[in-house]
Amino acid sequence: MLRVSDLAKQYGKANRPLFSALDFAVGSGEIVALVGESGVGKSTLLNCIAGLDTADRGSVAIGPQALDIVALDETARAALRARSIGFVFQAFHVLPTLTVAQNIGVPLLLCGVPAGEHAPRTQALLERVGLAGFAARWPASLSGGELQRVAIARALVHRPALLLADEPTGNLDPRTADEVLALLLERVREQQTSALVVTHSQHVAQSCDRILTLTPNGLLESGCARQ
Amino acid sequence: MISMRGLPATRMRALSTLSWWLIRAQFKTRRAATLLSMLAIALGVALGYAIHLINDAALSDFGRAMKSVQGDPDAVIAARDSAGSVPLATINAIARDPAVLLVAAVIETRVRIDNAPTPVRLIGIDVFSAMAMTPDLLPRQDEQAAAPNILDGGVYASPALLARLAQSAQDSQSSQGKDFGTRAGGTLKLLRGEQQWLATLAGDLPVARPDDLLLVADIAWVQARFGPADGVSEGRVRLAPDTDLASWRQAWAQRLPPGLLIRAGDDDSARVSNLSRAYRVNLNVLALVALLTGAFLVFATQLTAVAQRSTQFALLGVLGLSPRMRLLQVLLEGVAIGVPGSLLGLALGYALAVTFTQVLGGDLGGGYFAGSAPLIVPALAPALLFLALGCLASLAGASYPAYLNRMQPLAQALKTGFAQRPPADARPAARSWRYAHSWVRRLPLLPLLLALAAFALAQLPPLFELPLAGYASIALVLVVGIASAPLLTQLLFGWLSAQPLPAPQRIALQNVAQAPLMAQVAASGLIVSFALTASMVIMVSSFRVAVDQWLDHVLPAPLYLRSKATPLPLDLLGALAAPAAPFAKVERMANAALTIDPQRPQVALLIREIEPRDPAARLPFTGPLLAPPAAMPAVWISEPMAEIYRLAPAQTLRLPLLGREVEVFIGGVWRDYGRQFGAVVISREDYQQLGGNFQPTDLALWPLPGQQAQATAWLAPWAEQYGLEVADSAAIRRLSLSIFDKSFAVTYALEAAAMLIGLFGLAVTLAASVWLRARELATLGALGFDRRMLSHAVMLEGALIASVGLLIGLACGIAIGAILTHVINPQAFHWRMALAIPWTAVFAGAVITLAAAVLASRYAARQATRLPVAQVLANAQ
Ligand SMILES: Nc1ncnc2c1ncn2[C@@H]1O[C@H](COP(=O)(O)OP(=O)(O)OP(=O)(O)O)[C@@H](O)[C@H]1O
Ligand SMILES: [Mg+2]
């Protein structure tokens, strides 16, 4: 689960804050879409939640222990990410020098899962994302949709409490985008993970439990299509 | 979970797996750069380790050799003048001292056996004291042969000498059919100058060292035949166990007559180590330079590696790799280069040491320890030390890239890639420009101040008799060069970008201006390597010019003849004086050695037939030439002697000559590149007037006009018969210059290596900076630039960076060349010379390097533009 309270961020020279006094929560197993105009600060918000960027004020509580990532130092943030957060980017960001299986195994290494469990868990997830025969392949030989499926598997393999996705299907053609997104949501529901998904696609937003719209004046909660 | 110490074992293992994956990938994708960095580290370690091994072996070998012949006395009493002796009265006085257990008197001289070319050490011992003092010299009587024992005049040969005798007997069997002296009972003819004595070989020296050519006889027997009449060469003293050695030695040092000295074991080792100290330090500095270039290569490699993988590391950061692990990973990669590199270096160093001692002997070709090939025995501690040094160099090279990697802002690195400077988060953006601005304005001040400091350091006197301040000054000059690169880049590119230029050139200029770190790294490598190379070329050329001029002056005669270590035979000298000899003039010279300081190598005493009113006709004086006051003999000292003992013309000097201290007047200082530890010239008249016995060993010969060939033919039989060396001045000159060139050959190899490393650094950084801009170049391609335009732009960029590097490198090279010539050489070796810059060679080197740099950038451009534009754009992250 995720609880954001009174979060504020302003970039150095800007004359007004990007956002301030943001308050919202994502419940356990809940999938929330984050939409808004380009440049409004969605990626920045996600980065602040993941501790890649530092908020000026407020708190971000993550996981069952509700650790506040804003208050942690860099090392502790990294450790919290390793344990509790999965991240999917618009650009696939797969390590080109590791095989598909090794790429997916990296989070397991980082959160200290015993070595014996790596292969079965990786293999199982590869099957779930439809890449059963791909374990030993190198990323350079995969298509964009396949790469994004590897990235999804990597984001979920360590069963994080929170999944953050920044336009996960923005780089894919509409058909592949639909497939990949359906897969992502399916896996997230299956693992009971909370998820915050930034998207420009109305279609994607509609498949989430709830939609939050970021505007220069704050967050707007909008109706939930699924209910 | 956060601190390393808190990590559970499984997590540690997991992290090391990840680490290993990354290292392996890194080595696989950057094979050439990684290998070269490893090799450079290996080279530095190998050089340093080899120098250490060789020197260590040579010193301990020398120590063992000393012990074998001299035993292990508590003190040695000897004459300061190699022509002098220790009076028997002194030996007897010491023997009566109650603290003395034993005094072993020894007479040592050099003789030839039946005109064999190599002289042999003849040692006269007292068997009874030798039993206690020098057991290695104890003779073994051959019971089979009917030969006298040692007290009745038997002589004993070391195994090496016996083998040598057997060999020469075999060689001469056919011509003379004479068999003597090769086994006990045989007769040996011993020659020394005009003296000839027959001796009976009575046995061998079973425990003499394998390569010592020794002949041992009874001390009284030697004294009766070769002198000295009322003295011995040395008295070796063993003291009672409870005596305080130092104070005993001090007390006796004051009571001894002035011509004698008292030596201790430490003096011997200090003297031996002083022999080659400066030479060794010089080589070690070269090793250090090699190690530093290794560090530079690791730096360039790791910096580009970090830059190229910035997105990957940012991603790993998102996945939860801690900043500390990101730092550690790059350091680990440095160690992964350093450890194999250093291990290879140790192996290489050992191989080098073994090869060098086989080929050149224990002094690395420096000419300090004659004759022996010492055994190389590696010990663990120094090997570990050099291993650590190699790893340290590699770690040092990796440390800034590691720091940059730790400081990369994750979100930004994912979006736009590598940030060349750590983020300036802390300070407000508005002020950072002002900082940069004032920094830029203050920039010329920093190099200027450093340059001043370098200049000041170069003026300092030696420390511990080593030019340490000079070396520091050289390091500072290099820093100045590197620090002034941004300035010159700004000036040059500021001016260039104001010119109306076609698009590709404009792009190249912008790239250099916008990627200051990469350009700076590439330029630094060239600055350092070109500066070092140019400076070595300048120093060697200055030295060679000086040696050339010096040889002109010190080789006035057309022909030279010398015997090795024993006086020339009197019949030859007589024949030369006869009118039938085809010579217009003959000048004779004798050699001796004086101990001025027992801890330093001896000073050569050259007794020459020189015109006392015009010594400048024979000696290349460096300063004024002064006439001595009446009734005081004049000497002319060499430059090294003046510097080592801080002497100047017009001073008087108390020379330990002929068993007493003689006050002499220093008439002048002359240049000498031949004897590093000093030499004194005295005229034959003065020497004989002081009571010296003039026994010439060398001759300078002027044949009658037009009779050069006859003269050489006239000398040939003499040379044959007495094993003398005859050479004309042209041959000596050629030989001297070829020895000079050979001894600097190793520096040429290092220069070539340095240039290669500099060029490689340029290629690596250029390729990386092009790689980092692959997307940008591809975008330009998509916008309609063709490949040729793009690769021209990259080549121009390389040429611009290289020109900046070469320009600064040349300036630094001249400065360093001047420091080497005017500071390092005089302080380390007491060689002074004028600066002679070989402009053609230096400029040719610069042009070749520039061409090579353009080629290297062509390669980088090829790599970048080979990829199809679409693929680059599609892969862009
Ligand atoms: N490092 C930075 N320094 C200064 N300003 C920044 C920085 N990163 C982003 N911004 C600014 O902050 C604003 C929000 O950026 P952000 O990337 O969060 O937008 P976004 O909502 O994700 O937009 P998009 O939908 O286009 O991805 C933008 O106006 C951008 O210019
Ligand atoms: Mg965004």
Short mmCIF file of C-alpha atoms and ligand atoms in Angstrom, two decimals, chain A residues 11-12 18 36-45 166-167 200, chain B residues 412 415, ligand 1:
data_model
loop_
_atom_site.label_atom_id
_atom_site.label_comp_id
_atom_site.label_asym_id
_atom_site.label_seq_id
_atom_site.Cartn_x
_atom_site.Cartn_y
_atom_site.Cartn_z
CA TYR A 11 12.37 22.79 -9.12
CA GLY A 12 15.11 25.32 -8.41
CA LEU A 18 5.04 21.85 -9.46
CA GLY A 36 -2.73 14.84 -16.50
CA GLU A 37 -1.37 17.20 -19.08
CA SER A 38 2.16 16.91 -20.34
CA GLY A 39 4.61 18.72 -18.09
CA VAL A 40 2.27 18.84 -15.14
CA GLY A 41 4.60 16.73 -12.99
CA LYS A 42 3.41 13.12 -13.17
CA SER A 43 6.86 11.63 -13.70
CA THR A 44 8.24 13.89 -11.00
CA LEU A 45 5.59 12.68 -8.57
CA ASP A 166 5.40 5.59 -16.01
CA GLU A 167 3.58 5.32 -19.34
CA HIS A 200 -2.02 9.31 -21.42
CA GLN B 412 18.12 12.41 -14.94
CA LYS B 415 16.20 10.44 -19.07
N1 LIG C 1 15.49 18.16 -13.38
C1 LIG C 1 14.58 19.13 -13.63
N2 LIG C 1 14.92 20.42 -13.39
C2 LIG C 1 14.05 21.42 -13.62
N3 LIG C 1 12.83 21.22 -14.06
C3 LIG C 1 12.43 19.97 -14.34
C4 LIG C 1 13.30 18.86 -14.12
N4 LIG C 1 12.63 17.73 -14.46
C5 LIG C 1 11.40 18.13 -14.89
N5 LIG C 1 11.29 19.46 -14.79
C6 LIG C 1 10.11 20.24 -15.12
O1 LIG C 1 9.06 19.82 -14.28
C7 LIG C 1 7.86 19.75 -15.01
C8 LIG C 1 7.23 18.38 -14.83
O2 LIG C 1 8.01 17.39 -15.48
P1 LIG C 1 7.54 15.88 -15.55
O3 LIG C 1 8.54 15.11 -16.28
O4 LIG C 1 7.20 15.44 -14.19
O5 LIG C 1 6.21 16.02 -16.41
P2 LIG C 1 5.17 14.90 -16.82
O6 LIG C 1 3.90 15.25 -16.19
O7 LIG C 1 5.72 13.57 -16.57
O8 LIG C 1 5.09 15.17 -18.37
P3 LIG C 1 4.92 14.10 -19.57
O9 LIG C 1 3.52 13.68 -19.54
O10 LIG C 1 5.25 14.89 -20.77
O11 LIG C 1 5.88 13.02 -19.31
C9 LIG C 1 8.19 20.07 -16.45
O12 LIG C 1 7.74 21.39 -16.71
C10 LIG C 1 9.67 20.02 -16.54
O13 LIG C 1 10.13 21.04 -17.38
#
